[in-house]
CSV table of C-alpha atoms and ligand atoms in Angstrom, one decimal:
chain,number,residue,atom,x,y,z
A,52,MET,CA,1.6,-3.8,-21.8
A,53,ASN,CA,-0.8,-6.0,-19.9
A,54,ILE,CA,-0.8,-5.1,-16.1
A,55,GLY,CA,-2.9,-7.5,-13.9
A,56,ALA,CA,-3.1,-7.4,-10.2
A,57,VAL,CA,-0.2,-6.1,-7.6
A,58,ASP,CA,2.1,-9.5,-7.6
A,59,HIS,CA,3.7,-8.6,-4.4
A,60,ILE,CA,5.4,-5.9,-2.6
A,61,GLU,CA,8.9,-5.7,-1.3
A,62,PHE,CA,9.5,-3.9,2.2
A,63,TYR,CA,13.3,-2.9,2.9
A,64,VAL,CA,13.9,-3.0,6.6
A,65,GLY,CA,16.6,-3.1,8.8
A,66,ASP,CA,15.7,-6.9,10.6
A,67,ALA,CA,13.2,-8.6,8.2
A,68,GLN,CA,12.7,-11.3,11.1
A,69,GLN,CA,11.3,-8.4,13.5
A,70,SER,CA,9.1,-6.7,10.8
A,71,ALA,CA,8.0,-10.0,10.4
A,72,PHE,CA,7.3,-11.1,14.1
A,73,TYR,CA,4.8,-7.6,14.1
A,74,LEU,CA,3.1,-8.2,11.0
A,75,CYS,CA,2.2,-11.8,11.8
A,76,THR,CA,1.4,-11.1,15.3
A,77,ALA,CA,-0.5,-7.7,14.4
A,78,PHE,CA,-2.1,-8.4,11.4
A,79,GLY,CA,-2.4,-11.9,10.8
A,80,PHE,CA,0.1,-12.9,8.0
A,81,ARG,CA,2.4,-15.6,7.8
A,82,VAL,CA,5.9,-16.6,7.0
A,83,ARG,CA,5.7,-18.5,3.9
A,84,GLY,CA,9.3,-18.5,2.4
A,85,GLN,CA,12.6,-17.4,2.9
A,86,ALA,CA,15.9,-16.5,0.7
A,87,GLY,CA,19.3,-15.8,2.1
A,88,PRO,CA,22.9,-17.3,2.1
A,89,GLU,CA,21.2,-20.7,2.6
A,90,THR,CA,19.3,-19.8,-0.7
A,91,GLY,CA,22.8,-18.6,-2.2
A,92,HIS,CA,21.9,-14.8,-1.6
A,93,PRO,CA,24.7,-14.0,0.8
A,94,ASP,CA,23.9,-10.3,0.6
A,95,ARG,CA,20.6,-10.5,2.0
A,96,ARG,CA,17.9,-12.1,4.3
A,97,SER,CA,13.9,-11.7,2.8
A,98,LEU,CA,11.0,-13.3,4.1
A,99,LEU,CA,8.1,-13.8,2.1
A,100,LEU,CA,4.8,-13.1,4.3
A,101,ARG,CA,1.2,-14.2,2.9
A,102,GLN,CA,-2.2,-13.5,3.7
A,103,GLY,CA,-4.8,-14.6,1.1
A,104,GLY,CA,-3.9,-13.2,-2.0
A,105,ILE,CA,-1.3,-10.7,-0.2
A,106,ASP,CA,2.1,-11.2,-0.8
A,107,LEU,CA,4.7,-8.7,1.3
A,108,VAL,CA,8.7,-9.5,0.9
A,109,LEU,CA,10.9,-8.1,3.7
A,110,THR,CA,14.2,-7.6,2.8
A,111,SER,CA,17.4,-6.8,4.7
A,112,ALA,CA,20.6,-5.9,3.6
A,113,LEU,CA,23.7,-8.2,5.1
A,114,GLY,CA,25.9,-6.4,3.8
A,115,THR,CA,26.5,-2.6,2.3
A,116,ASP,CA,26.7,-3.4,-1.1
A,117,HIS,CA,22.8,-4.6,-1.3
A,118,PRO,CA,20.4,-1.6,-1.8
A,119,ALA,CA,18.3,-2.5,1.1
A,120,ALA,CA,21.1,-1.3,2.8
A,121,ASP,CA,21.6,2.6,1.6
A,122,TYR,CA,17.3,2.3,1.0
A,123,VAL,CA,17.3,2.0,5.1
A,124,ALA,CA,19.5,4.5,6.2
A,125,ARG,CA,18.4,7.3,3.6
A,126,HIS,CA,14.6,6.3,4.5
A,127,GLY,CA,14.1,3.7,7.3
A,128,ASP,CA,12.0,1.0,6.4
A,129,GLY,CA,9.5,1.5,3.6
A,130,VAL,CA,8.5,0.0,0.6
A,131,ALA,CA,11.1,-0.4,-2.0
A,132,ASN,CA,9.1,-2.1,-4.5
A,133,ILE,CA,5.8,-2.5,-6.2
A,134,ALA,CA,5.4,-5.6,-8.3
A,135,PHE,CA,2.8,-5.6,-10.9
A,136,ALA,CA,1.6,-9.4,-12.3
A,137,THR,CA,2.0,-9.4,-16.4
A,138,ASP,CA,2.1,-12.2,-19.1
A,139,ASP,CA,5.4,-10.9,-20.2
A,140,ALA,CA,8.1,-9.3,-18.1
A,141,ALA,CA,10.6,-8.9,-20.5
A,142,GLY,CA,8.4,-7.2,-23.1
A,143,ALA,CA,6.7,-4.9,-20.5
A,144,PHE,CA,10.3,-4.1,-19.2
A,145,ALA,CA,11.3,-3.4,-23.0
A,146,LEU,CA,8.4,-1.0,-23.8
A,147,ALA,CA,8.9,1.0,-20.1
A,148,VAL,CA,12.3,1.7,-20.8
A,149,GLU,CA,11.6,2.7,-24.1
A,150,ARG,CA,8.8,5.0,-22.8
A,151,GLY,CA,11.6,6.5,-20.6
A,152,ALA,CA,11.6,4.5,-17.4
A,153,THR,CA,15.0,3.7,-15.8
A,154,ALA,CA,15.5,0.1,-15.5
A,155,VAL,CA,16.6,-1.6,-12.0
A,156,GLU,CA,16.9,-5.3,-12.6
A,157,GLU,CA,16.9,-6.7,-16.0
A,158,PRO,CA,14.6,-9.5,-17.1
A,159,ARG,CA,15.8,-12.8,-15.2
A,160,THR,CA,14.4,-16.2,-15.8
A,161,HIS,CA,14.0,-18.2,-12.4
A,162,GLY,CA,13.4,-21.9,-11.9
A,163,GLU,CA,12.2,-24.1,-15.0
A,164,ASP,CA,9.8,-26.8,-16.0
A,165,GLY,CA,6.7,-25.3,-16.7
A,166,ASP,CA,7.6,-23.2,-13.3
A,167,GLU,CA,9.3,-20.3,-14.5
A,168,VAL,CA,9.1,-17.0,-13.1
A,169,VAL,CA,10.5,-14.2,-15.3
A,170,THR,CA,11.0,-10.8,-13.4
A,171,ALA,CA,12.2,-7.7,-14.4
A,172,SER,CA,12.2,-4.0,-12.7
A,173,VAL,CA,11.9,-0.4,-13.7
A,174,LEU,CA,11.8,2.9,-11.5
A,175,GLY,CA,8.5,4.2,-10.4
A,176,PHE,CA,8.5,7.3,-7.8
A,177,GLY,CA,11.5,8.4,-5.8
A,178,ASP,CA,13.4,5.2,-4.6
A,179,VAL,CA,10.4,2.8,-5.1
A,180,ALA,CA,10.8,0.4,-8.3
A,181,HIS,CA,8.4,-1.7,-10.3
A,182,ARG,CA,8.8,-4.9,-11.0
A,183,PHE,CA,7.3,-7.1,-13.7
A,184,VAL,CA,6.2,-10.8,-12.7
A,185,GLN,CA,5.2,-13.5,-15.2
A,186,ARG,CA,4.1,-16.8,-13.7
A,187,ALA,CA,4.4,-19.8,-15.8
A,188,GLY,CA,2.5,-21.4,-13.0
A,189,GLY,CA,1.0,-20.8,-9.7
A,190,ARG,CA,2.1,-19.0,-6.5
A,191,GLU,CA,2.7,-22.4,-4.8
A,192,ASP,CA,6.6,-21.5,-5.6
A,193,PHE,CA,7.2,-17.6,-5.2
A,194,LEU,CA,10.4,-17.4,-6.9
A,195,PRO,CA,11.8,-20.8,-7.7
A,196,GLY,CA,15.0,-21.0,-6.9
A,197,VAL,CA,15.4,-18.0,-5.0
A,198,PHE,CA,13.0,-18.3,-1.7
A,199,ASP,CA,12.7,-21.6,-0.1
A,200,MET,CA,9.2,-22.3,0.7
A,201,ILE,CA,9.0,-23.0,4.2
A,202,ALA,CA,5.2,-23.4,5.4
A,203,GLU,CA,1.5,-24.0,4.9
A,204,ASP,CA,-0.6,-21.1,3.4
A,205,PRO,CA,-2.8,-19.6,6.3
A,206,ASP,CA,-6.3,-21.0,6.9
A,207,GLU,CA,-9.0,-19.4,4.9
A,208,THR,CA,-11.3,-18.9,7.6
A,209,GLU,CA,-8.6,-16.8,9.9
A,210,ARG,CA,-8.2,-14.5,6.8
A,211,LEU,CA,-8.7,-11.0,8.2
A,212,LEU,CA,-7.4,-9.4,4.7
A,213,HIS,CA,-7.4,-10.4,1.6
A,214,THR,CA,-5.5,-7.9,-1.4
A,215,VAL,CA,-3.8,-5.1,-1.9
A,216,ASP,CA,-6.6,-2.6,-2.7
A,217,HIS,CA,-4.0,0.4,-3.3
A,218,ALA,CA,-1.1,2.4,-2.2
A,219,ALA,CA,-0.7,6.2,-1.6
A,220,VAL,CA,2.5,7.9,-2.2
A,221,CYS,CA,3.7,11.6,-1.0
A,222,LEU,CA,5.5,13.4,-3.6
A,223,PRO,CA,7.2,16.7,-3.5
A,224,ALA,CA,5.3,20.0,-3.9
A,225,GLY,CA,5.5,20.3,-7.9
A,226,GLN,CA,5.5,16.4,-9.0
A,227,LEU,CA,2.4,15.8,-9.4
A,228,SER,CA,1.2,16.4,-12.8
A,229,GLN,CA,4.5,14.8,-14.2
A,230,THR,CA,4.2,12.0,-11.6
A,231,VAL,CA,0.8,11.2,-13.5
A,232,GLU,CA,1.7,11.7,-16.8
A,233,PHE,CA,4.6,9.3,-16.4
A,234,TYR,CA,2.1,6.5,-15.2
A,235,GLN,CA,-0.1,6.6,-18.2
A,236,LYS,CA,3.2,7.3,-20.5
A,237,VAL,CA,5.2,4.3,-19.4
A,238,PHE,CA,2.4,1.7,-17.8
A,239,GLY,CA,-0.4,3.1,-19.8
A,240,PHE,CA,-2.1,4.1,-16.4
A,241,ARG,CA,-5.6,6.3,-16.3
A,242,GLN,CA,-6.4,9.3,-13.9
A,243,ILE,CA,-9.6,8.4,-12.0
A,244,PHE,CA,-10.0,10.7,-9.5
A,245,GLU,CA,-8.9,13.9,-8.3
A,246,GLU,CA,-9.1,15.8,-4.9
A,247,PHE,CA,-8.2,19.5,-3.3
A,248,ILE,CA,-7.8,18.9,0.1
A,249,GLU,CA,-7.9,21.5,2.8
A,250,VAL,CA,-7.6,20.5,6.8
A,251,GLY,CA,-7.1,23.8,9.0
A,252,GLU,CA,-4.6,26.1,7.0
A,253,GLN,CA,-2.6,23.2,4.9
A,254,ALA,CA,-3.7,21.9,1.9
A,255,MET,CA,-2.8,18.8,-0.7
A,256,ASP,CA,-3.5,18.3,-4.2
A,257,SER,CA,-4.4,14.6,-4.6
A,258,LYS,CA,-4.8,12.6,-7.8
A,259,VAL,CA,-5.8,8.8,-8.6
A,260,VAL,CA,-3.9,6.7,-11.1
A,261,GLN,CA,-5.1,2.9,-11.9
A,262,SER,CA,-3.9,0.1,-14.3
A,263,PRO,CA,-6.4,-0.3,-17.3
A,264,SER,CA,-7.0,-3.6,-15.3
A,265,GLY,CA,-8.5,-1.8,-12.4
A,266,GLU,CA,-6.2,-3.4,-10.2
A,267,VAL,CA,-3.4,-1.8,-9.3
A,268,THR,CA,-4.0,1.8,-8.4
A,269,PHE,CA,-2.2,4.9,-7.1
A,270,THR,CA,-2.9,7.6,-4.7
A,271,LEU,CA,-0.7,10.6,-5.3
A,272,ILE,CA,-0.4,13.5,-3.3
A,273,GLU,CA,1.5,16.5,-3.3
A,274,PRO,CA,1.3,19.9,-0.6
A,275,VAL,CA,0.2,23.2,-1.9
A,276,VAL,CA,3.0,25.3,-1.2
A,277,ASP,CA,1.7,28.4,-0.6
A,278,ARG,CA,-0.2,27.2,2.3
A,279,ARG,CA,1.6,26.4,5.7
A,280,PRO,CA,3.3,23.3,5.6
A,281,GLY,CA,1.3,20.2,6.6
A,282,GLN,CA,1.4,16.8,7.2
A,283,ILE,CA,2.7,15.8,3.5
A,284,ASP,CA,5.7,18.2,3.9
A,285,ASP,CA,6.2,16.1,7.1
A,286,PHE,CA,6.2,12.8,5.3
A,287,LEU,CA,8.7,14.4,2.9
A,288,ALA,CA,10.8,15.8,5.0
A,289,ARG,CA,11.2,12.3,7.6
A,290,HIS,CA,11.1,9.7,4.9
A,291,GLY,CA,13.2,11.7,3.0
A,292,GLY,CA,11.6,12.8,-0.5
A,293,ALA,CA,9.1,10.9,-1.8
A,294,GLY,CA,7.9,7.6,-0.9
A,295,VAL,CA,4.7,5.2,-0.2
A,296,GLN,CA,2.4,7.1,2.9
A,297,HIS,CA,-0.1,3.9,3.3
A,298,LEU,CA,-0.8,0.6,1.7
A,299,ALA,CA,-4.8,0.1,1.6
A,300,LEU,CA,-5.2,-3.8,2.6
A,301,LEU,CA,-9.3,-4.8,1.7
A,302,THR,CA,-11.3,-7.0,3.7
A,303,ASP,CA,-14.8,-8.4,3.4
A,304,ASP,CA,-16.3,-6.8,6.8
A,305,ILE,CA,-14.3,-4.4,8.3
A,306,VAL,CA,-16.7,-3.8,10.9
A,307,THR,CA,-14.9,-7.3,12.2
A,308,THR,CA,-11.7,-7.4,11.1
A,309,VAL,CA,-10.9,-3.6,13.1
A,310,PRO,CA,-11.7,-5.4,16.5
A,311,ALA,CA,-10.1,-8.5,15.6
A,312,LEU,CA,-6.9,-6.4,14.3
A,313,GLU,CA,-7.0,-4.3,17.7
A,314,ALA,CA,-6.7,-7.5,19.7
A,315,ARG,CA,-4.1,-8.4,18.0
A,316,GLY,CA,-2.2,-5.2,18.5
A,317,VAL,CA,-2.9,-2.7,15.7
A,318,LYS,CA,-3.9,0.7,16.9
A,319,PHE,CA,-6.2,2.8,14.7
A,320,LEU,CA,-6.7,6.5,14.5
A,321,GLU,CA,-9.9,7.7,16.1
A,322,THR,CA,-13.1,9.1,14.2
A,323,PRO,CA,-14.9,11.7,17.0
A,324,ASP,CA,-18.4,10.8,17.8
A,325,ALA,CA,-19.6,14.2,15.8
A,326,TYR,CA,-19.1,12.5,12.9
A,327,TYR,CA,-21.0,9.9,13.2
A,328,ASP,CA,-23.9,12.1,13.9
A,329,GLU,CA,-23.8,14.0,10.9
A,330,LEU,CA,-23.0,11.3,8.6
A,331,THR,CA,-26.6,10.3,7.8
A,332,GLU,CA,-27.6,13.9,6.7
A,333,ARG,CA,-24.0,14.5,4.7
A,334,LEU,CA,-24.4,10.7,2.7
A,335,GLY,CA,-27.4,9.1,3.1
A,336,ARG,CA,-28.1,5.8,5.1
A,337,PRO,CA,-24.9,3.8,4.8
A,338,ASP,CA,-24.6,-0.4,4.5
A,339,LEU,CA,-23.5,-0.8,7.7
A,340,ARG,CA,-25.0,0.4,10.8
A,341,ILE,CA,-24.2,3.4,12.4
A,342,GLU,CA,-23.5,1.6,16.2
A,343,ASP,CA,-20.9,-0.7,14.3
A,344,LEU,CA,-19.3,2.1,12.4
A,345,ARG,CA,-19.1,4.3,15.7
A,346,ARG,CA,-18.0,1.5,17.9
A,347,THR,CA,-14.8,0.8,15.4
A,348,ASN,CA,-14.2,4.2,13.9
A,349,VAL,CA,-14.6,2.8,10.7
A,350,LEU,CA,-15.3,5.7,8.2
A,351,VAL,CA,-17.6,5.7,5.3
A,352,ASP,CA,-17.7,7.5,2.1
A,353,ARG,CA,-19.4,6.9,-1.4
A,354,ASP,CA,-18.5,7.2,-4.9
A,355,HIS,CA,-20.6,7.2,-8.2
A,356,TRP,CA,-20.7,3.5,-7.9
A,357,GLY,CA,-21.2,2.8,-4.2
A,358,GLN,CA,-20.0,3.4,-0.4
A,359,VAL,CA,-16.5,2.8,0.7
A,360,PHE,CA,-15.6,2.1,4.2
A,361,GLN,CA,-11.8,2.5,5.7
A,362,LEU,CA,-9.9,3.0,8.8
A,363,PHE,CA,-6.4,4.3,9.1
A,364,THR,CA,-3.6,2.7,11.5
A,365,GLN,CA,-1.4,5.1,13.7
A,366,SER,CA,2.2,4.7,11.9
A,367,PRO,CA,4.1,2.1,13.7
A,368,HIS,CA,6.5,3.3,11.9
A,369,VAL,CA,9.7,4.8,14.0
A,370,ARG,CA,9.9,7.8,11.7
A,371,ARG,CA,6.1,8.1,12.1
A,372,THR,CA,5.8,8.2,8.6
A,373,PHE,CA,4.3,5.0,6.8
A,374,PHE,CA,1.0,3.2,8.3
A,375,TRP,CA,-1.8,1.0,6.9
A,376,GLU,CA,-5.3,1.3,5.9
A,377,VAL,CA,-8.0,-1.6,6.1
A,378,ILE,CA,-10.7,-1.0,3.5
A,379,ASP,CA,-14.0,-2.4,2.8
A,380,ARG,CA,-15.8,-1.4,-0.6
A,381,HIS,CA,-19.3,-1.9,-1.0
A,382,GLY,CA,-19.8,-0.9,-4.5
A,383,ALA,CA,-17.2,1.9,-4.6
A,384,ARG,CA,-14.7,1.7,-7.4
A,385,THR,CA,-13.1,4.7,-6.6
A,386,PHE,CA,-12.5,7.0,-3.6
A,387,GLY,CA,-15.3,9.9,-1.7
A,388,SER,CA,-13.9,13.0,-1.3
A,389,GLY,CA,-14.6,13.1,2.7
A,390,ASN,CA,-12.5,10.3,4.0
A,391,ILE,CA,-9.6,11.6,2.5
A,392,LYS,CA,-9.8,14.8,4.9
A,393,ALA,CA,-11.2,12.9,7.7
A,394,LEU,CA,-7.7,11.1,7.4
A,395,TYR,CA,-5.7,14.3,7.6
A,396,GLU,CA,-8.0,15.7,10.5
A,397,ALA,CA,-7.6,12.5,12.6
A,398,VAL,CA,-3.9,12.7,12.3
A,399,ALA,CA,-3.8,16.2,13.1
A,400,ARG,CA,-5.8,15.5,16.2
A,401,GLU,CA,-3.5,12.8,16.9
A,402,LYS,CA,-0.2,14.8,16.7
A,403,ALA,CA,-2.1,17.6,18.6
A,404,MET,CA,-2.5,14.8,21.5
A,405,ALA,CA,0.7,13.4,21.5
B,684,FE2,FE1,-5.9,5.4,1.1
């Protein structure tokens, strides 16, 4: 099975137009395409948002028959499909099902004349599926015959974010190992990192799986049951089971991007001053200036290969579940242990203040 990068991410949302307005205003996406009754799909309205290499599809049900209706009733707005680019969607689908995955969408060919797009989906974790997407042409026509393309791509000079770096997934206790095994067996992913995280009396286990291409990465997290219930338990209760807790979007210049996003209305978590006072002693000299990191609240960590700079938003979700991460990699291919702990400590501080 040949899995390349993330092709797109589909959210099921209550109101695609309102969600698009937020993501365009706050994060700089642009609406590039639309699907709905006008394009022969009377049961839904979908908008395609693009920025750099990031394609997000926002889908709202227009009746009770579309699966987005049931998803939103159970989870609220959230990630429903993380699509994988592949050179053989029907083959990947058949192999995934043979290896034990549940079929969600049978293979279908959209469009014609050298511009065909073949899609098929299988279930991943919780109610989140993976759509295999095979494109004969470029991305100019996102899904021929389904989406009308309605605008040009944004100007590259205005681009703040360019790629989906990873998704973080909360799992109920006891499902971490079996989920890692599922991604290894069904999709040929490898485990590249693992971490036991303690924040106060709470604890969680985390394992990171990645596609052989290195372009699709999932951080999987489960709560440790013999500790005090904490943030992962809160997510699972409010979301209604396993789901995507955050999506990380890659930037080339995090200390410029964070203030630009803040100016557009994105609210980030804060980092205490003491974090920066102890930074050089803990990690050595960061690639970026400590004054810039302190000013922007950006966290720094390192792995075997280099440094990684990250910052997490407050949750804009009505259930306080889903949030976003902005990440800037300076050589690091995985994660450091400090930032994951720093994230959960920052969320605990935010909760204590709320
Ligand atoms: Fe992350």
